[in-house]
Structures are given as structure tokens and as C-alpha cells.
XYZ file of C-alpha atoms in Angstrom:
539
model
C 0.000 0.000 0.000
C 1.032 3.848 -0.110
C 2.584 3.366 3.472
C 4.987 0.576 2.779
C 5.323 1.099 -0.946
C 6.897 4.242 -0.060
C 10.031 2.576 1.418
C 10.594 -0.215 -0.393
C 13.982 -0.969 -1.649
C 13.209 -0.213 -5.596
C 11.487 2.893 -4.780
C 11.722 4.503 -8.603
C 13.205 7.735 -8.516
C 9.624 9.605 -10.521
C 7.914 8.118 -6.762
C 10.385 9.861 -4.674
C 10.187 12.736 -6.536
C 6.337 13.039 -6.164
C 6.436 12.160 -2.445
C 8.630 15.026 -2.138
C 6.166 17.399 -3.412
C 3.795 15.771 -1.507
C 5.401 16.360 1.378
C 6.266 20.160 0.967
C 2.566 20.080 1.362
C 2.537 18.576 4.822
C 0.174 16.030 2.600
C 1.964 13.126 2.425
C 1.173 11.250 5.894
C -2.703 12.125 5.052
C -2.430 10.299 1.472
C -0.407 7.544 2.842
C -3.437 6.628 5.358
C -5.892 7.515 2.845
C -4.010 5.315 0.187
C -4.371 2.281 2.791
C -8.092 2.960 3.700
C -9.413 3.214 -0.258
C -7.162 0.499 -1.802
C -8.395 -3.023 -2.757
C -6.015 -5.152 -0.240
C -5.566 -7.865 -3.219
C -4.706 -5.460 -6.081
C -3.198 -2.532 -3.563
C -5.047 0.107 -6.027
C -7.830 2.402 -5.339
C -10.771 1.479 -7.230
C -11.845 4.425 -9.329
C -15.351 4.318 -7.979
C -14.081 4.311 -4.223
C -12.172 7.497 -5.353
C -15.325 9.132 -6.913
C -17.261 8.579 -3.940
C -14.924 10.414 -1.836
C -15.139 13.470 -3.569
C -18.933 13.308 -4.046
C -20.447 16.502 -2.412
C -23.513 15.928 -0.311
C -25.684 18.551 -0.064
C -29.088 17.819 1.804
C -30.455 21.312 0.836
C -29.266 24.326 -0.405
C -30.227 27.464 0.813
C -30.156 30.860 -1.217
C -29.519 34.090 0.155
C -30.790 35.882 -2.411
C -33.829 34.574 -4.621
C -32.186 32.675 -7.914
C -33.734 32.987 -11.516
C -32.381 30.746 -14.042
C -29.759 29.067 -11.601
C -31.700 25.348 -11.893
C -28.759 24.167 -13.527
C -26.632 24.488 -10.207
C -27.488 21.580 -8.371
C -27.238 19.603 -11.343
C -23.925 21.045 -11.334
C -22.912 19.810 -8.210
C -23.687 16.311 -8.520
C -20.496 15.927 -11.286
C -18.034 17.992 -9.217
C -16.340 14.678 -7.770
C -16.185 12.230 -10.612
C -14.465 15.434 -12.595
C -12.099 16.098 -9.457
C -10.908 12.490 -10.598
C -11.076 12.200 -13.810
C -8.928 15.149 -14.418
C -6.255 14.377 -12.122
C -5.769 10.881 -11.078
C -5.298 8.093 -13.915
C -6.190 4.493 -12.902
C -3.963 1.394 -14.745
C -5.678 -1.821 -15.349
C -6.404 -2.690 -11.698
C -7.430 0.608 -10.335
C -5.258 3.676 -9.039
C -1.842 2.870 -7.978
C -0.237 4.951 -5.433
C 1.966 6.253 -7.341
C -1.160 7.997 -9.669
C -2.400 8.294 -6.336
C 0.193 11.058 -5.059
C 0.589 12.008 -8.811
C -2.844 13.095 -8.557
C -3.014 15.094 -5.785
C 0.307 16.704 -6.820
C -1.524 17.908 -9.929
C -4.458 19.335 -8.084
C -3.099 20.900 -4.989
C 0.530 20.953 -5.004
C 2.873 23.943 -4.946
C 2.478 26.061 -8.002
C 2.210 29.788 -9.020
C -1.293 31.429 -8.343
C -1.670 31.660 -12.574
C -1.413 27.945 -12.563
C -3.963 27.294 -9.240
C -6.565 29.250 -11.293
C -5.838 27.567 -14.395
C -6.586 23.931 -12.217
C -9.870 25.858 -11.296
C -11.408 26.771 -14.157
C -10.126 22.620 -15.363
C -12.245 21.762 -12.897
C -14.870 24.201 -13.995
C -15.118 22.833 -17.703
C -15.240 19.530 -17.070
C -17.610 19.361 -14.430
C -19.752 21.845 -17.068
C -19.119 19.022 -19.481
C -20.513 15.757 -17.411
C -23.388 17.420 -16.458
C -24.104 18.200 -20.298
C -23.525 21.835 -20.122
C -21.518 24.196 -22.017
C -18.398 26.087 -22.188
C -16.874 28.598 -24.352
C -13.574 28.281 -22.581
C -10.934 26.069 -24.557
C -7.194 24.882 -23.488
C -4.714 24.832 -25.893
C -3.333 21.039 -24.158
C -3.387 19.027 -20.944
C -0.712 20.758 -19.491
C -1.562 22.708 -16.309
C 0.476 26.031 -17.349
C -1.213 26.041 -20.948
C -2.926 28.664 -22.356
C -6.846 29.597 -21.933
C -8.708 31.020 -25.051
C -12.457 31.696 -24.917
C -14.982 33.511 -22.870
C -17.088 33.338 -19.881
C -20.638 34.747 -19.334
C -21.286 36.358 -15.984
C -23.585 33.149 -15.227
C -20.474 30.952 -15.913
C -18.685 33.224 -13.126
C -21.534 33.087 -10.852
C -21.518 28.997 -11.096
C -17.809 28.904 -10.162
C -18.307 31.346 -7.612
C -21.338 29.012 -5.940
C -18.961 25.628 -6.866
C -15.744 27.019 -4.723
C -18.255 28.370 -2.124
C -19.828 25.127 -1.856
C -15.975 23.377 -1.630
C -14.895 25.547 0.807
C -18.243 24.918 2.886
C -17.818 21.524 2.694
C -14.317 21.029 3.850
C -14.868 22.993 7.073
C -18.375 21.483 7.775
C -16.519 17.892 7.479
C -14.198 18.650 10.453
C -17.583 19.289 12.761
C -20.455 17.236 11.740
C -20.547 14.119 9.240
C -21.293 16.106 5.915
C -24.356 16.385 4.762
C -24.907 19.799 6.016
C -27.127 22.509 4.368
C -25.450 24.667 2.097
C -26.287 28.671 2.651
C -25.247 29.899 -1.184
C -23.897 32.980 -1.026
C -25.173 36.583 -2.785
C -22.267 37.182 -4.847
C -23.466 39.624 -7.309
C -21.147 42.941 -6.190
C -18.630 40.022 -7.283
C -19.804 39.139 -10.155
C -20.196 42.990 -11.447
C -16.876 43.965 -10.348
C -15.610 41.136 -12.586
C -18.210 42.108 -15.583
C -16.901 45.742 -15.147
C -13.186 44.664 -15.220
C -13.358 42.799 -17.853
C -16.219 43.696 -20.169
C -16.386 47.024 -22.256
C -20.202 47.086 -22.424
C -20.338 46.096 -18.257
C -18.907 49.919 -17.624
C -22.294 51.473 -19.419
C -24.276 49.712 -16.561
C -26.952 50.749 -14.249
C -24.869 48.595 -11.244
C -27.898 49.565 -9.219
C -30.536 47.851 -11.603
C -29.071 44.907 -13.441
C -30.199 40.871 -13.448
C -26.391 39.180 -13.641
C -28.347 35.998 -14.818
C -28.967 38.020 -17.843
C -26.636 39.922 -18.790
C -24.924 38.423 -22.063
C -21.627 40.279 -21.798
C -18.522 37.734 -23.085
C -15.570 38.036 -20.505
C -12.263 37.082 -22.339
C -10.689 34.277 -20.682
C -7.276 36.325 -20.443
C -8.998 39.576 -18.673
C -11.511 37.102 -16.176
C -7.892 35.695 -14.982
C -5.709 39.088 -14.627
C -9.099 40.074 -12.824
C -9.353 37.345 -10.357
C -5.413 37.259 -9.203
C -5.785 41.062 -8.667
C -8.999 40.841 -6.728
C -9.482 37.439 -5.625
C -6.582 36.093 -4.943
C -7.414 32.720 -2.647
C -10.373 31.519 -4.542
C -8.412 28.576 -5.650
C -8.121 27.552 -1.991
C -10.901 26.473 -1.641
C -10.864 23.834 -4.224
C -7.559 22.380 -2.273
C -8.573 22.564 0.708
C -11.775 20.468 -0.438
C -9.668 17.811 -1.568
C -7.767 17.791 1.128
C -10.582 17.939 3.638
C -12.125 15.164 1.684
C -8.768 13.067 1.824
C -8.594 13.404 5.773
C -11.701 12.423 5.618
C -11.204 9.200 4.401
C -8.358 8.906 7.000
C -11.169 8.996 10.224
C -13.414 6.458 8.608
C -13.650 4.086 6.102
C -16.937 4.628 5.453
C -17.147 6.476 2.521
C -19.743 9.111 2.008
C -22.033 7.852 -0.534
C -23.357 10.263 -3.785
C -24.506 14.025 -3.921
C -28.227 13.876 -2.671
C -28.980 17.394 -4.018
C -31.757 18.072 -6.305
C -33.984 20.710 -8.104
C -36.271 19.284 -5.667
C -34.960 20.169 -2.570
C -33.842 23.978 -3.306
C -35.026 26.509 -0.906
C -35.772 29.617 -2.765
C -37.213 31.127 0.630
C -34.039 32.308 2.437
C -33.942 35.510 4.379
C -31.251 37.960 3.609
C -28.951 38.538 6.430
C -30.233 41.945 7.942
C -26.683 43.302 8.402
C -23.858 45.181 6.615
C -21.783 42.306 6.099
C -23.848 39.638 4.907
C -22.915 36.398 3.768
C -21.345 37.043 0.343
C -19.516 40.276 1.519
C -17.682 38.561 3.932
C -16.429 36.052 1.795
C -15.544 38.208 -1.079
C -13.413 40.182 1.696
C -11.846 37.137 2.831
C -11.275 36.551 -0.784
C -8.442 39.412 -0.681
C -5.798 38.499 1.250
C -3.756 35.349 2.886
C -3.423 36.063 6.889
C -5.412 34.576 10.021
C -7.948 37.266 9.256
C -9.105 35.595 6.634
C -9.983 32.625 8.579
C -11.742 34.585 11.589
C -14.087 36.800 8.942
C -15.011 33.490 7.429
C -16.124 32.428 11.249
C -19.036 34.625 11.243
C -21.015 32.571 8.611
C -19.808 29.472 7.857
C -19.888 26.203 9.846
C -18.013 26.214 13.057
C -18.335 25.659 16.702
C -18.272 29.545 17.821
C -21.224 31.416 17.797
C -23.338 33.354 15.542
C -22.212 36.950 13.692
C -23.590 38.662 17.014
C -19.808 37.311 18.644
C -17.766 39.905 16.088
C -19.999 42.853 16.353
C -18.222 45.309 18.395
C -20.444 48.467 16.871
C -23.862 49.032 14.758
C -25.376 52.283 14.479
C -29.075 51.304 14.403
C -28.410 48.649 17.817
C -25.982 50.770 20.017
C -27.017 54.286 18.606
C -25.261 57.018 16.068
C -21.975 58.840 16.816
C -18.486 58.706 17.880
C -18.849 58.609 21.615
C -21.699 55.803 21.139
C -19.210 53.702 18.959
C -16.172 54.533 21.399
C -17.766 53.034 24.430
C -18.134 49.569 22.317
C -14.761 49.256 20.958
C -12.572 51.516 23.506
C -10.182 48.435 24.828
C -10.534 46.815 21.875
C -6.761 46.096 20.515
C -6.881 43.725 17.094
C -7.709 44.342 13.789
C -11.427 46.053 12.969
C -13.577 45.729 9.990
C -15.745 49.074 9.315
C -18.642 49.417 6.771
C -20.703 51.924 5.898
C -23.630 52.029 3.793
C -25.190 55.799 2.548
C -27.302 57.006 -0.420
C -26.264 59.204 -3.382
C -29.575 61.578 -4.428
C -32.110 63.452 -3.072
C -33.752 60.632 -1.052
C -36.936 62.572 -1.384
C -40.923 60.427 -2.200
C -40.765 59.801 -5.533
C -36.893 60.069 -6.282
C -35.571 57.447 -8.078
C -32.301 58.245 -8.563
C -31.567 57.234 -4.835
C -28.642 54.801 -5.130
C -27.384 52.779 -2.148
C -23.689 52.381 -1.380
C -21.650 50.680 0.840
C -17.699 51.089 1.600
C -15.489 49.559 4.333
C -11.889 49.528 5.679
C -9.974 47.212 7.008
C -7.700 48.035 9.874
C -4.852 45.970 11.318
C -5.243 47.472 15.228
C -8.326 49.095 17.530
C -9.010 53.558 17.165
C -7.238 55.373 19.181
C -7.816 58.713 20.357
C -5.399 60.337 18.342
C -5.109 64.012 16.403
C -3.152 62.584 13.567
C -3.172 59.398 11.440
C -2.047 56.233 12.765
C -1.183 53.023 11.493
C 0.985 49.976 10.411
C -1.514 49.027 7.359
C -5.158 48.269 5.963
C -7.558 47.929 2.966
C -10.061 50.234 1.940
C -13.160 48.107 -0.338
C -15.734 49.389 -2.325
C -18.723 46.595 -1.375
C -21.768 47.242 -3.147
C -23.256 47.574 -5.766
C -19.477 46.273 -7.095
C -16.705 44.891 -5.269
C -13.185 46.131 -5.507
C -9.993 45.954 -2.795
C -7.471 49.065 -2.565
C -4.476 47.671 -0.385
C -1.735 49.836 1.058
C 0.369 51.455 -1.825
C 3.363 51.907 -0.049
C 3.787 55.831 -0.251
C 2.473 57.110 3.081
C 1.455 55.501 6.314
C -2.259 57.865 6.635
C -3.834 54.391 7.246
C -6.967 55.773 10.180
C -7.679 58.787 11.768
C -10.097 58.426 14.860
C -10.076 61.955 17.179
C -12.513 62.688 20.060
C -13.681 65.853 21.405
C -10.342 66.408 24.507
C -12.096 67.013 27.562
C -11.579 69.847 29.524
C -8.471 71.078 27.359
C -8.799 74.245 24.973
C -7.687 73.836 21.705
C -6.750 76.902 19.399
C -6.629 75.329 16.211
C -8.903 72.075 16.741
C -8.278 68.844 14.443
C -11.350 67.512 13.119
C -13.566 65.520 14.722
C -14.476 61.900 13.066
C -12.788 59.046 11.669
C -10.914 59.313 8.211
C -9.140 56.800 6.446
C -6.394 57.911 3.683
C -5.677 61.307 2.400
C -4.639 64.228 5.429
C -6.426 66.397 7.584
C -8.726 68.240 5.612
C -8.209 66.169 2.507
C -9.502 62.954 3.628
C -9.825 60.219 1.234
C -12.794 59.054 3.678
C -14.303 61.045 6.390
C -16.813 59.892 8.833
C -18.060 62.946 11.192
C -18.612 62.877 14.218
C -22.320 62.274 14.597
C -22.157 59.540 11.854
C -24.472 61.591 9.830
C -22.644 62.355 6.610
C -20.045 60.688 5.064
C -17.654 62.256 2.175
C -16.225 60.055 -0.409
C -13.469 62.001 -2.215
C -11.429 61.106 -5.365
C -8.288 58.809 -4.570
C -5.693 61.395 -6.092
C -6.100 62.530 -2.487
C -4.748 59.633 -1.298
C -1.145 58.116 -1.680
C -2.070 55.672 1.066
C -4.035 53.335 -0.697
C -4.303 51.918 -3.934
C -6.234 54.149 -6.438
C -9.419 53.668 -7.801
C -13.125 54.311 -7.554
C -14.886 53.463 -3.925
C -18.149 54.494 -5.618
C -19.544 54.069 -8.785
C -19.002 56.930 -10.941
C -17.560 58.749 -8.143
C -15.998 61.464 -10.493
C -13.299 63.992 -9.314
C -15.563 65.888 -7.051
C -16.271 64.840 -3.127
C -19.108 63.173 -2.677
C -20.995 63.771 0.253
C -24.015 61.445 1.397
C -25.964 60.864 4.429
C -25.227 57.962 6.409
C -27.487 55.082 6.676
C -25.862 52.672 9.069
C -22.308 52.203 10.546
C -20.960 48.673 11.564
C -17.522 47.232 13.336
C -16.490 44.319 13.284
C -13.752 42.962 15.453
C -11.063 40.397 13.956
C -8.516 40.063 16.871
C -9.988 36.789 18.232
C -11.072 35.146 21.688
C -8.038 36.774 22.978
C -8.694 40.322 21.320
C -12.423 40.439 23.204
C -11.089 38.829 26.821
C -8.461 41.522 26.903
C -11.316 44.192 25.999
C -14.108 42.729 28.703
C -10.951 42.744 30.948
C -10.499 46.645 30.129
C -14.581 47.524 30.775
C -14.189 45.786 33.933
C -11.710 47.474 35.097
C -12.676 50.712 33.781
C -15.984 50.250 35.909
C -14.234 49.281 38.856
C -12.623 52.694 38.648
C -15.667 54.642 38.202
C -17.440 53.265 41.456
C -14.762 53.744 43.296
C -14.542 57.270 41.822
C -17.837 57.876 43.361
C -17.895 56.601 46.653
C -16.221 58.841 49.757
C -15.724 56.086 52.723
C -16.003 58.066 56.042
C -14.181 55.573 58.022
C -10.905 56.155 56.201
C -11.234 59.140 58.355
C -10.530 58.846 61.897
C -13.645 61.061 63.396
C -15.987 64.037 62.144
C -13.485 66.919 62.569
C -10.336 65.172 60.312
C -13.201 65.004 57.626
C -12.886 66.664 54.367
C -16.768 67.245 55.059
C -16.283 69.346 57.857
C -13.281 70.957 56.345
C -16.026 72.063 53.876
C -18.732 72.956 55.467
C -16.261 75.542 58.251
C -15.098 77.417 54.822
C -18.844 77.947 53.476
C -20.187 79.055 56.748
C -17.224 80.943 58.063
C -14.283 81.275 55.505
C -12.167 84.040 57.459
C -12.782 82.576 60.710
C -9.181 82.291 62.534
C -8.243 78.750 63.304
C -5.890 77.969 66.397
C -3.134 76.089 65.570
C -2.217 72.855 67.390
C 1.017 72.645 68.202
């Protein structure tokens, strides 16, 4: 089997060179016990179908969080994701898979490569799975070789499908390491995704009315070339979560030899009833952030929604405007003490907002910080992200130039300022010339253009936004808190003893005092009733 094989005597020199790569992984123990638990003990091969069963995805219902038209073929989808898994990557012989396929296999799918090369395994995966469940494709490879090039096109339903597919990977592989599979799947809303891609890559997608668009019919062709350039600017770890399916899948088969029998999805058993998450960062935003970037913050955004053992969203709000009421005092006393990295959106409205006015359009914008506010009158900072969220999703990282990451100033108490520094939070840009500002009643925020910024990354945060500041009223304000378990102890810590402080501020204990006359009461009350009386000294 894959265990002993692997230190045999005439171990060929093509096996040690694929258990190598294996093992830069940190893979290879995992497909040694899998090897041993899937291989027929007679042949000591895999059979192909034990293989395809492993990889199966079982979804017992999917949920939507947004309504679907014209998605039916989805589930249909899902039921060929596994048998494509395998027969893209791992190549039986006459008596089944040998180990050496085996770790050739996995190699292929999920070992070290360059991020171009990942994506290029994706959208494999995409194509062929398309192709067994009798779909098409307009994208084409030029050969079987994983760094080959991709001609063709996608529609934005083609990117919504691989969107839901790598969602639905990803949801799998951490459900499987807290239940037994089988676990309903929430499907994302991932249209600002999908529009940021159609805009990126399309020349008719920058003519449209973001606000008031169907993605499932839109018939724009995305060039293969552009969709790529696009998704290793923006989305960076999508391909993750196609490896660490397989991977999940293979550990998997380590705990148990029970293999998980075939998709039970169906048409049937779609729930087209969901309710949208009522806050900021739904569902879909949150992964598309956690799309961005490869840290632990990734991990704990993903926490909120998707299966795992802590508890619901209400665990990482620190802040929301419409719960804990507006302004920057009100949002102080929920994240003062707070010291780990803080997710802020805001959502406002561009028009009028008068009866009748349709030209309202809804916004929303967020930053990313790497550390809690402080009360400070100047900008502060090691680094952060600034994101445009809806109605399209973009990511503006740190440029490098300056270090004006987040501004966050209080009223001072009791200290008279000639020249006051505003009062608000700000992210990018200077005092005055604030790439965001967020005053200090959380009533109006102002947008302005990003040549104002050397901070971040340039580019539009609104739709349209123009050269001009835009200023909107503010609809709600949310923070999130990123820093952990050990990131909220150390703040409950800090309220507790902040209270402790307080009472003892306002008690006066008597019997510190010896008796009546040593009393700063009495001391008191002599001076208001007779302040030039003469005192005798004691001496």
C-alpha cells in the first residue's frame, strides 16, 4: 500500500520525486493513510469508484440568500463535481489507481504552483464538471498541461456557477471537520462580485446601471485572459478552496472508512425562501473580503457565517449604528479596549432621497484596519484595505507611499484647543483632505477622489464617483472585530476594570477618616459658613 510502498527498496526515482512534493505540502502522511483505507487489499489500487465517492459533495439542501432565476442548472452542477475532481487528475492502470497515480494526482491538483497555474486547475475543474453534467463552455485549453494557455470567454452566469462551486468546496471542507457532511449549504449573494468582474473585464459592463441589473442576464462575453488578470488582482485565494476540499475530503477518508455515498442534491430540494442577512456584512460580503488576502484574518471573517463551533455573527460585532445608537462617543464606548484588527462598513445614499426620487442609489464602503481607534489628532497606522462593497466589489491595499492608514479623534475634555483637528474618523488622504471622512455624529459621510490619497491603492470606492467629493448621508455604521477570543477577553478585561474605577470614583468612605473633625466634610462645610474665621493652631 502507499505506506509501505513508499520505502521499499526499488522505490523509482519519478515516486520519490512526487512524495517530495507531496510532502512540501505537509500532505503526504494524510495520502499515505488515505491510500491504505481506499485500496483493494488484493490489487493494492484504489478502485476508481471508491475514489469518486470520496469526492462526491452531499448537499441535503441548499439554501439561497438571495432569490435565484435561471440558476436550476446548479445543483445539477454539483452532482459531477467529484467524478471530474478524478477524472482530471488521477489516472487508474488496469487494476485501479496505484499509489503512485495516487500522489501524482493530488500533486496535480493541490501541489505547490504559481497562483496563474492554481486558477488555471480551477477553471479545469470548472469545464469539465460543465461538461458531465451536459452543459456548455466557451472556454478552450490549448493542451493538458496545467500552465497552458486559456482562449475563450465566460458569461457572468459561468462566473456566478464557479463562484457558488468554490463556495460550496470551501463549505464543505470545514463542515466535514464538525459534523458528518451532509450539512445545508447557505449559497452565497455574490453579485457585487460578479459585477466587479463584468466591469473589469467587459467594455459594455462599464455602461451599466450597477444599481438595476439581473447578472443571470446579462450576455456580456468576458475574455478568458482579462476574467484571470481580474481574479489574481482581486481574488486572490479563490483557488483555496478547491484544495482545501480535496484535502478535507482526503482526511476524511483517513477517520473512517466509510465512505460518504453520492450528492443527494436536487432541483427538488432547493429553498428559494431564504432571508437575507439583515446586516452590513452579509454572507457574500464577507467572503468576497476574505477573498483578498492570505493572513489569520481571513480565517476569523469566514467564522461569522460558515460552519463552526463559535457562535453566531452577534460574537464579532463590536459596533452598529441602528443597535448601540449614532456617533463617535456611542461607537467609542463599544470598541474603547478593543486592541486587534477592525472591519468598518458603511452604507449611505447618493440623491435626493426625497418620495418619488428614483435616482436614490445605495452604497456601501469599508476599511480594514490591522489594530483598535485610538484617540489620536493625527493618522495612525501599520496598514489596511479600503473596499468598495456594493453595488461592485473592488480591494485598494496599502500602496506603499504614506502611512495615513486611520484617523479616529474625540472631542479632549476639559483642554482648549486653538486650532482644533477635526472631529471623526478618516481613512487615507490628510487632515482636511480625507480620502474618507466619517463625522462625528455619523451623519454624513464624504467620499473624495483617490488622487487625495497616496495611502491606498487608487481607484473608484463608488460608482461613478468622479473627481468631485461626494458627500451622502449615512445610513448605518458597523464594526467588526477580527482580533480573536483573545482580542475580546483583553477588551471585557479593560470595561471591567474601567468600571471598577468609576465606582470607586464615586464613593467617599467616612471611616478612612478617623472622626468628624479630620473630615474633608467638615473641612467644607467651616469654609462655606465661616471662611475668614481664625483657626488655632495645634502645636
Amino acid at each position: 500500500m502507499g505506506a509501505s510502498s513508499s520505502t521499499q527498496q526499488n522505490v523509482t526515482s519519478e515516486q520519490k520525486q512526487l512524495e517530495n512534493l507531496a510532502a512540501s505540502t505537509g500532505a503526504l502522511p494524510t495520502l499515505q493513510s488515505a491510500f491504505s483505507n481506499l485500496a483493494n487489499p488484493q490489487t493494492n489500487a484504489i478502485p476508481i469508484q471508491s475514489l469518486q465517492q470520496c469526492f462526491s459533495l452531499n448537499c441535503k439542501n441548499l439554501i439561497w440568500e438571495a432569490v435565484p432565476m435561471k440558476a436550476d442548472s446548479f445543483p445539477v452542477l454539483l452532482d459531477h463535481v467529484g467524478p471530474a475532481i478524478v477524472d482530471l487528475f488521477f489516472v487508474p492502470e488496469k487494476g485501479g489507481l496505484s499509489w503512485v497515480e495516487f500522489v501524482r494526482g493530488y500533486v496535480k491538483c493541490c501541489g505547490r504552483m504559481p497562483s496563474s497555474i492554481l486558477f488555471n486547475t480551477l477553471l479545469r475543474v470548472f469545464v469539465a464538471t460543465v461538461s458531465r453534467a451536459g452543459l456548455s463552455s466557451k472556454l478552450e485549453f490549448e493542451s493538458d498541461e496545467s500552465d497552458c494557455k486559456i482562449t475563450g470567454s465566460l458569461l457572468p452566469v459561468d462566473v456566478l456557477m464557479i463562484f457558488w462551486m468554490c463556495w460550496t468546496l470551501s463549505w464543505d471542507a470545514r463542515s466535514l471537520s464538525i459534523s458528518e457532511g451532509n450539512a445545508d449549504v447557505c449559497l452565497p449573494d455574490v453579485s457585487d462580485l460578479v459585477l466587479s468582474a463584468v466591469v473589469s473585464c467587459s467594455e459594455v459592463g462599464r455602461d451599466l446601471n450597477l444599481w438595476d441589473c439581473n447578472i443571470l442576464d446579462l450576455e456580456d462575453q468576458l475574455p478568458a485572459g482579462k476574467f484571470l488578470s481580474w481574479a489574481l488582482t482581486t481574488v486572490p485565494t479563490l483557488t483555496d478552496c478547491f484544495t482545501q476540499f480535496v484535502t478535507a475530503r482526503l482526511q476524511n477518508c483517513v477517520a473512517s472508512k466509510d465512505v460518504s455515498g453520492p450528492s443527494t442534491s436536487s432541483p427538488g430540494e432547493i429553498s428559494s425562501t431564504t432571508a437575507h442577512d439583515t446586516y452590513l456584512l452579509s454572507r457574500g460580503r464577507a467572503w468576497a473580503i476574505s477573498l483578498t488576502f492570505r493572513s489569520s484574518l481571513s480565517e476569523e471573517i469566514m467564522k461569522i457565517y460558515c460552519p463552526s463551533e463559535n457562535g453566531g455573527p452577534e460574537e464579532k460585532l463590536l459596533y452598529r449604528s441602528s443597535l448601540h445608537g449614532r456617533g463617535l462617543n456611542r461607537l467609542w464606548s463599544n470598541v474603547e479596549g478593543y486592541h486587534g484588527p477592525l472591519l468598518i462598513l458603511v452604507s449611505a445614499n447618493s440623491g435626493d432621497g426625497h418620495e418619488g426620487d428614483t435616482s436614490v442609489r445605495k452604497w456601501i464602503i469599508g476599511a480594514l484596519t490591522q489594530q483598535g481607534f485610538e484617540n489620536k489628532d493625527d493618522f495612525y497606522g501599520s496598514s489596511g484595505t479600503l473596499y468598495a462593497i456594493s453595488p461592485v466589489f473592488h480591494a485598494f491595499s496599502a500602496s506603499g507611499k504614506e502611512k495615513n492608514f486611520v484617523y479616529s479623534h474625540l472631542h479632549p475634555t476639559g483642554v482648549y484647543e486653538r486650532h482644533p483637528k477635526p472631529v471623526g474618523i478618516a481613512f487615507g488622504g490628510t487632515i482636511g483632505n480625507e480620502r474618507i471622512l466619517i463625522d462625528e455624529d455619523f451623519a454624513t459621510i464624504t467620499v473624495r477622489h483617490h488622487a487625495a490619497d497616496k495611502t491606498y491603492l487608487p481607484g473608484s470606492l463608488i460608482p461613478h464617483q468622479g473627481y468631485l467629493a461626494v458627500e451622502a448621508p449615512i445610513s448605518e455604521v458597523e464594526v467588526w472585530g477580527l482580533g480573536g477570543k483573545t482580542a475580546r477577553k483583553t477588551q471585557t478585561s479593560y470595561k471591567k476594570r474601567e468600571e471598577l474605577f468609576t465606582e470607586q470614583r464615586r464613593k467617599v468612605d467616612l471611616k478612612t477618616f478617623s472622626n468628624w473633625e479630620d473630615s474633608p466634610e467638615k473641612m467644607m462645610m467651616d469654609m462655606v459658613t465661616n471662611p475668614n474665621s481664625v483657626k488655632r493652631e495645634d502645636r
